[in-house]
Short mmCIF file of C-alpha atoms in Angstrom, two decimals:
data_model
loop_
_atom_site.label_atom_id
_atom_site.label_comp_id
_atom_site.label_asym_id
_atom_site.label_seq_id
_atom_site.Cartn_x
_atom_site.Cartn_y
_atom_site.Cartn_z
CA MET A 16 57.13 -37.91 -44.32
CA LYS A 17 56.15 -41.55 -43.88
CA ALA A 18 53.28 -42.73 -46.07
CA ILE A 19 51.70 -45.90 -47.42
CA GLY A 20 50.84 -45.99 -51.11
CA TYR A 21 50.84 -48.02 -54.32
CA LEU A 22 52.07 -47.64 -57.89
CA THR A 23 49.99 -50.41 -59.50
CA SER A 24 46.58 -51.89 -58.74
CA LEU A 25 47.31 -55.37 -57.40
CA PRO A 26 45.46 -58.03 -55.36
CA ILE A 27 45.85 -57.32 -51.65
CA THR A 28 47.70 -60.65 -51.22
CA GLU A 29 50.60 -59.13 -53.22
CA THR A 30 53.28 -57.46 -51.06
CA ASP A 31 53.48 -54.50 -53.46
CA SER A 32 49.73 -53.83 -53.29
CA LEU A 33 50.51 -51.36 -50.46
CA VAL A 34 54.05 -50.28 -49.57
CA ASP A 35 55.80 -48.04 -47.05
CA VAL A 36 57.30 -44.96 -48.74
CA GLU A 37 58.78 -41.54 -47.97
CA LEU A 38 57.01 -38.55 -49.60
CA PRO A 39 57.48 -34.76 -49.36
CA LYS A 40 55.57 -33.04 -46.56
CA PRO A 41 52.82 -30.86 -48.13
CA SER A 42 52.21 -27.16 -47.40
CA ALA A 43 48.86 -25.53 -46.56
CA ARG A 44 47.39 -22.91 -48.91
CA GLY A 45 43.96 -21.30 -49.27
CA ARG A 46 41.32 -22.98 -47.09
CA ASP A 47 43.45 -26.06 -46.45
CA LEU A 48 44.57 -27.33 -43.07
CA LEU A 49 47.79 -29.30 -42.72
CA VAL A 50 47.00 -32.07 -40.26
CA LYS A 51 49.49 -34.31 -38.45
CA ILE A 52 47.76 -37.70 -38.54
CA ASN A 53 47.32 -39.53 -35.23
CA ALA A 54 44.86 -42.29 -36.18
CA ILE A 55 42.96 -43.53 -39.21
CA ALA A 56 40.20 -45.96 -40.12
CA VAL A 57 39.83 -48.10 -43.23
CA ASN A 58 36.69 -48.25 -45.38
CA PRO A 59 35.51 -50.20 -48.44
CA VAL A 60 36.26 -47.13 -50.57
CA ASP A 61 39.97 -47.70 -49.80
CA TYR A 62 40.13 -51.10 -51.44
CA LYS A 63 37.77 -50.08 -54.24
CA VAL A 64 40.06 -47.19 -55.19
CA ARG A 65 43.11 -49.45 -54.88
CA GLN A 66 41.54 -52.05 -57.17
CA ASN A 67 40.23 -49.64 -59.79
CA THR A 68 42.33 -46.47 -59.85
CA ALA A 69 45.80 -46.42 -61.36
CA PRO A 70 48.09 -43.68 -59.94
CA ALA A 71 49.70 -41.10 -62.22
CA GLU A 72 52.85 -42.42 -63.90
CA GLY A 73 55.60 -42.87 -61.31
CA GLU A 74 53.56 -41.34 -58.46
CA TYR A 75 52.37 -43.14 -55.34
CA LYS A 76 48.66 -43.01 -54.64
CA VAL A 77 47.97 -42.58 -50.93
CA LEU A 78 44.65 -43.97 -49.73
CA GLY A 79 42.73 -43.25 -46.53
CA TRP A 80 39.49 -41.37 -45.90
CA ASP A 81 39.05 -41.30 -42.13
CA ALA A 82 41.45 -39.39 -39.92
CA VAL A 83 42.02 -37.83 -36.54
CA GLY A 84 44.91 -35.46 -36.03
CA GLU A 85 46.28 -32.11 -34.97
CA VAL A 86 46.24 -28.99 -37.12
CA VAL A 87 49.87 -27.91 -37.49
CA ALA A 88 49.52 -25.22 -40.19
CA ILE A 89 46.72 -23.36 -41.98
CA GLY A 90 46.26 -21.70 -45.36
CA GLU A 91 45.71 -17.96 -45.65
CA GLY A 92 41.94 -18.44 -46.21
CA VAL A 93 41.23 -20.55 -43.13
CA THR A 94 38.80 -19.01 -40.62
CA GLN A 95 37.53 -21.87 -38.46
CA PHE A 96 40.66 -23.60 -37.14
CA LYS A 97 44.08 -22.78 -35.73
CA PRO A 98 47.28 -24.75 -35.12
CA GLY A 99 46.87 -27.06 -32.15
CA ASP A 100 43.21 -27.89 -32.82
CA GLN A 101 42.30 -31.58 -32.62
CA VAL A 102 40.14 -32.53 -35.61
CA PHE A 103 38.45 -35.42 -37.39
CA TYR A 104 37.28 -35.74 -40.97
CA ALA A 105 36.83 -38.03 -43.98
CA GLY A 106 38.58 -35.91 -46.59
CA ASP A 107 38.23 -35.80 -50.36
CA VAL A 108 38.54 -38.89 -52.55
CA THR A 109 40.14 -36.84 -55.35
CA ARG A 110 43.12 -35.88 -53.14
CA GLN A 111 45.90 -37.77 -51.38
CA GLY A 112 44.54 -39.65 -48.38
CA SER A 113 45.24 -40.01 -44.67
CA ASN A 114 47.60 -43.01 -44.80
CA ALA A 115 50.48 -40.61 -44.21
CA GLU A 116 52.06 -38.60 -41.40
CA TYR A 117 50.64 -35.34 -42.80
CA GLN A 118 47.60 -34.53 -44.96
CA LEU A 119 45.98 -31.48 -46.51
CA VAL A 120 42.20 -31.11 -46.08
CA ASP A 121 39.70 -28.33 -46.79
CA GLU A 122 38.50 -26.81 -43.51
CA ARG A 123 34.83 -26.93 -44.63
CA ILE A 124 34.68 -30.73 -44.36
CA VAL A 125 36.43 -30.93 -40.98
CA GLY A 126 34.99 -31.14 -37.47
CA PHE A 127 36.45 -30.82 -33.98
CA LYS A 128 37.32 -34.22 -32.53
CA PRO A 129 34.96 -35.45 -29.77
CA THR A 130 36.74 -34.73 -26.50
CA SER A 131 35.48 -37.90 -24.81
CA LEU A 132 37.05 -40.28 -27.35
CA SER A 133 40.60 -41.42 -27.92
CA ASN A 134 42.20 -40.75 -31.29
CA ALA A 135 41.55 -44.30 -32.49
CA GLN A 136 37.94 -44.27 -31.28
CA ALA A 137 37.26 -40.99 -33.07
CA ALA A 138 38.97 -42.13 -36.28
CA ALA A 139 36.29 -44.79 -36.74
CA LEU A 140 33.55 -42.23 -37.27
CA PRO A 141 33.87 -39.47 -39.91
CA LEU A 142 33.17 -41.18 -43.26
CA THR A 143 30.43 -43.44 -41.96
CA THR A 144 28.92 -40.62 -39.90
CA ILE A 145 28.66 -38.32 -42.92
CA THR A 146 27.25 -41.15 -45.03
CA ALA A 147 24.69 -42.17 -42.41
CA TRP A 148 23.61 -38.58 -41.71
CA GLU A 149 23.12 -37.79 -45.39
CA ILE A 150 21.14 -41.02 -45.85
CA LEU A 151 18.84 -40.39 -42.89
CA PHE A 152 18.20 -36.69 -43.14
CA GLU A 153 18.86 -35.69 -46.76
CA HIS A 154 17.88 -38.75 -48.82
CA LEU A 155 15.36 -40.56 -46.62
CA ALA A 156 14.21 -37.21 -45.17
CA LEU A 157 13.37 -38.67 -41.76
CA LYS A 158 11.86 -36.28 -39.25
CA GLN A 159 14.58 -35.12 -36.87
CA THR A 160 13.85 -34.85 -33.14
CA ALA A 161 15.73 -33.45 -30.17
CA PRO A 162 18.49 -35.79 -28.94
CA GLY A 163 17.10 -38.48 -26.69
CA SER A 164 13.45 -37.59 -27.30
CA THR A 165 11.01 -40.38 -26.41
CA ASP A 166 8.47 -39.28 -29.03
CA ARG A 167 7.74 -42.09 -31.47
CA SER A 168 6.74 -41.72 -35.12
CA LYS A 169 5.07 -44.07 -37.59
CA GLU A 170 8.28 -44.27 -39.61
CA VAL A 171 9.78 -47.76 -39.90
CA VAL A 172 13.37 -47.95 -41.18
CA LEU A 173 14.86 -51.18 -42.53
CA VAL A 174 18.68 -51.15 -42.37
CA VAL A 175 20.23 -53.83 -44.60
CA GLY A 176 23.89 -54.55 -43.85
CA ALA A 177 23.42 -53.05 -40.40
CA ALA A 178 26.51 -54.49 -38.68
CA GLY A 179 29.02 -52.76 -40.97
CA GLY A 180 30.61 -49.36 -40.53
CA VAL A 181 27.79 -47.23 -41.94
CA GLY A 182 25.05 -49.33 -40.37
CA SER A 183 26.71 -49.17 -36.96
CA ILE A 184 26.52 -45.37 -36.82
CA LEU A 185 23.25 -45.07 -38.77
CA ILE A 186 21.37 -47.13 -36.18
CA GLN A 187 22.67 -44.90 -33.39
CA LEU A 188 21.82 -41.65 -35.17
CA ALA A 189 18.34 -42.89 -36.02
CA LYS A 190 17.83 -43.93 -32.40
CA ALA A 191 19.10 -40.62 -30.99
CA LEU A 192 17.56 -38.18 -33.47
CA THR A 193 14.35 -39.76 -34.82
CA GLY A 194 11.31 -41.49 -33.40
CA ALA A 195 11.45 -44.22 -36.03
CA THR A 196 11.29 -47.95 -35.41
CA ILE A 197 14.53 -49.55 -36.59
CA ILE A 198 14.73 -53.02 -38.13
CA ALA A 199 18.31 -54.21 -38.66
CA THR A 200 19.47 -57.18 -40.73
CA ALA A 201 22.19 -59.49 -39.38
CA SER A 202 22.73 -63.23 -39.73
CA ARG A 203 25.50 -64.18 -37.30
CA GLU A 204 25.01 -64.25 -33.54
CA SER A 205 27.86 -61.75 -33.04
CA SER A 206 26.48 -59.26 -35.56
CA GLN A 207 22.94 -59.64 -34.20
CA ALA A 208 24.22 -58.83 -30.71
CA TRP A 209 26.17 -55.84 -32.08
CA VAL A 210 23.22 -54.15 -33.80
CA THR A 211 20.94 -54.80 -30.82
CA GLN A 212 23.49 -53.16 -28.54
CA LEU A 213 23.58 -50.14 -30.86
CA GLY A 214 19.82 -49.63 -30.62
CA ALA A 215 18.00 -51.70 -33.25
CA ASP A 216 14.42 -52.37 -32.17
CA TYR A 217 14.21 -55.59 -34.17
CA VAL A 218 16.76 -57.83 -35.90
CA VAL A 219 15.98 -60.06 -38.90
CA ASP A 220 18.18 -62.55 -40.72
CA HIS A 221 19.05 -61.37 -44.23
CA THR A 222 19.83 -64.94 -45.32
CA GLN A 223 16.13 -65.77 -44.87
CA ALA A 224 13.05 -64.23 -46.49
CA LEU A 225 12.91 -60.65 -45.20
CA ALA A 226 9.25 -60.03 -46.03
CA THR A 227 8.06 -63.04 -44.03
CA GLN A 228 10.12 -62.07 -40.97
CA ILE A 229 9.08 -58.41 -41.07
CA ASP A 230 5.40 -59.20 -41.59
CA ALA A 231 5.58 -61.43 -38.52
CA LEU A 232 6.70 -58.45 -36.40
CA GLY A 233 3.27 -56.86 -36.79
CA ILE A 234 4.59 -53.29 -36.73
CA GLY A 235 3.10 -52.07 -39.99
CA PRO A 236 4.74 -51.38 -43.35
CA VAL A 237 8.33 -50.31 -43.85
CA THR A 238 8.48 -46.63 -44.84
CA HIS A 239 12.23 -46.23 -45.44
CA VAL A 240 15.09 -48.53 -46.47
CA ALA A 241 18.80 -47.89 -45.90
CA SER A 242 20.35 -50.40 -48.30
CA LEU A 243 24.02 -50.66 -47.39
CA ASN A 244 24.95 -53.71 -49.46
CA SER A 245 23.54 -56.21 -52.01
CA THR A 246 20.87 -53.77 -53.17
CA ASP A 247 20.23 -55.70 -56.39
CA SER A 248 19.60 -58.89 -54.38
CA TYR A 249 16.98 -57.27 -52.16
CA PHE A 250 15.47 -54.69 -54.51
CA ASP A 251 12.34 -56.66 -55.33
CA THR A 252 11.81 -57.26 -51.62
CA TYR A 253 12.08 -53.53 -50.93
CA THR A 254 9.36 -52.72 -53.44
CA GLN A 255 7.19 -55.39 -51.84
CA LEU A 256 7.76 -54.21 -48.26
CA LEU A 257 7.60 -50.46 -48.70
CA ALA A 258 4.50 -48.40 -48.13
CA PRO A 259 3.40 -46.06 -50.95
CA PHE A 260 5.71 -43.04 -51.27
CA GLY A 261 8.41 -44.95 -49.41
CA ARG A 262 12.09 -44.14 -49.89
CA ILE A 263 15.16 -46.27 -50.60
CA ALA A 264 18.71 -44.97 -50.11
CA MET A 265 21.65 -47.09 -51.23
CA ILE A 266 25.44 -46.78 -51.13
CA ASP A 267 26.62 -49.79 -53.13
CA ASP A 268 26.95 -50.30 -56.89
CA PRO A 269 24.21 -52.69 -58.06
CA LYS A 270 24.55 -54.15 -61.55
CA ASN A 271 20.98 -54.93 -62.51
CA MET A 272 17.76 -53.44 -61.11
CA ASP A 273 14.39 -52.85 -62.75
CA VAL A 274 13.52 -49.41 -61.42
CA THR A 275 10.15 -49.48 -63.15
CA ALA A 276 9.02 -51.51 -60.13
CA LEU A 277 9.13 -48.25 -58.15
CA LYS A 278 6.33 -46.61 -60.09
CA ARG A 279 3.35 -48.60 -58.83
CA LYS A 280 3.82 -47.35 -55.25
CA SER A 281 5.44 -44.04 -56.26
CA LEU A 282 8.62 -45.04 -54.44
CA SER A 283 11.82 -43.01 -54.66
CA LEU A 284 15.42 -44.23 -54.99
CA HIS A 285 18.40 -42.23 -53.71
CA TRP A 286 22.10 -42.90 -54.22
CA GLU A 287 24.35 -41.63 -51.43
CA PHE A 288 27.97 -40.72 -52.14
CA MET A 289 29.49 -38.72 -49.30
CA PHE A 290 32.33 -37.39 -51.46
CA ALA A 291 29.96 -35.59 -53.84
CA ARG A 292 30.18 -32.27 -51.98
CA SER A 293 33.99 -32.15 -51.82
CA MET A 294 34.51 -33.65 -55.29
CA PHE A 295 32.44 -30.91 -56.94
CA GLN A 296 33.24 -28.10 -54.46
CA ALA A 297 29.52 -27.76 -53.73
CA GLU A 298 28.29 -24.46 -52.33
CA ASP A 299 27.16 -26.29 -49.20
CA MET A 300 30.42 -28.18 -48.53
CA GLN A 301 30.34 -26.67 -45.05
CA GLU A 302 27.37 -28.92 -44.18
CA GLN A 303 29.80 -31.79 -43.60
CA GLY A 304 31.79 -29.79 -41.08
CA TYR A 305 28.57 -28.78 -39.33
CA LEU A 306 27.27 -32.34 -39.07
CA LEU A 307 30.59 -33.66 -37.77
CA ASN A 308 30.49 -31.06 -35.01
CA CYS A 309 26.88 -31.96 -34.24
CA VAL A 310 27.73 -35.64 -33.93
CA ALA A 311 30.80 -34.84 -31.82
CA GLU A 312 28.43 -33.16 -29.35
CA LEU A 313 26.11 -36.18 -29.40
CA ILE A 314 29.10 -38.40 -28.62
CA ASP A 315 30.31 -36.22 -25.76
CA GLN A 316 26.75 -36.14 -24.37
CA GLY A 317 26.57 -39.95 -24.43
CA TYR A 318 23.98 -40.45 -27.18
CA VAL A 319 26.38 -42.01 -29.71
CA LYS A 320 29.42 -44.22 -29.19
CA THR A 321 32.38 -45.18 -31.31
CA THR A 322 31.97 -48.02 -33.78
CA VAL A 323 35.49 -49.49 -33.53
CA GLY A 324 35.42 -53.20 -34.26
CA GLN A 325 39.17 -53.90 -34.44
CA HIS A 326 42.39 -52.00 -33.70
CA LEU A 327 45.23 -53.32 -35.89
CA GLY A 328 48.09 -51.31 -34.40
CA LEU A 329 50.49 -48.97 -36.17
CA ILE A 330 49.80 -47.27 -39.50
CA ASN A 331 52.02 -49.21 -41.90
CA ALA A 332 51.73 -51.18 -45.13
CA ALA A 333 51.56 -54.62 -43.49
CA ASN A 334 48.72 -53.65 -41.16
CA LEU A 335 46.85 -51.84 -43.91
CA ARG A 336 47.06 -54.90 -46.14
CA THR A 337 45.50 -56.90 -43.29
CA ALA A 338 42.73 -54.29 -42.99
CA HIS A 339 41.98 -54.30 -46.72
CA GLU A 340 41.86 -58.09 -46.76
CA ALA A 341 39.40 -58.13 -43.85
CA LEU A 342 37.11 -55.61 -45.54
CA GLU A 343 37.25 -57.42 -48.87
CA SER A 344 36.03 -60.57 -47.10
CA GLY A 345 32.78 -58.78 -46.26
CA ARG A 346 32.69 -60.20 -42.74
CA SER A 347 34.10 -57.41 -40.59
CA ILE A 348 31.98 -55.91 -37.78
CA GLY A 349 32.27 -52.22 -37.01
CA LYS A 350 35.30 -50.22 -38.10
CA ILE A 351 38.97 -51.16 -38.44
CA VAL A 352 41.35 -48.55 -37.02
CA LEU A 353 45.12 -48.00 -36.92
CA GLU A 354 47.09 -45.53 -34.85
CA GLY A 355 50.51 -43.88 -34.90
CA PHE A 356 53.61 -44.40 -37.02
#
């Protein structure tokens, strides 16, 4: 089968950082599905793994943790899917990824593709959807409402890094399933327009003092923070802004933070990693399949839309190098998708 992989961790500007290869087609066993890949999306985890993880000697590492495809074979333990089903999922970071014509994935972390979206549109969603859902409802423990409810709560959520992949779906889920007020950070006119379109109630500029801008809104204290980048840069501001017993959930890898600052207000800090369930074969792995199906329904009902920012064309090494380079720049809006071989 066609695949894109690497043998050595190299800067993305090097031609050999990602290469087109031919690999054996895998076979499904146990609870695995064999999926024929139709479209993929690219996430920061892709370039982080490429930069920091050396493949086994002489073996190509295949990246990719967002996929849409068709189930073409199932293992003997599969109960939820059958050949011909159209699915979407983020996969397992410890296994070979979706930058290939075929991929194995455990059925418990797979959902049925939203019927109202194209393959490329759906590919933009799984990893960021799982991340955003776990942040909102497991770590931040926001009160969940019926889809589209007009009931408002006193919860105020600050989303830092709101225009990126996770922020783009998190804003929509918070808008559709909570009564919280959403403050998004964005500095460029294009990203400010993007997060407003997705449902942010207020937009503040993260290159300016956040506390001053938020105080000027007159909406009361922030109760929850979704910190999607530069957590160490804003951490002191979070402890200043948050109400007592407030919650912070982060997804990045800060180097230096003084967590003792949390004590005075009895604040809590949560670290989201959406691969934790699959990596450790958690008893509740199935929760990711459930939430993907829930969000697929929200999409088909019109409450949530795709977060595609850029379609780069075919799935090949050249286009994937372009995608990695764009993500490494830190300036991409929405998700980058590729489709077909």
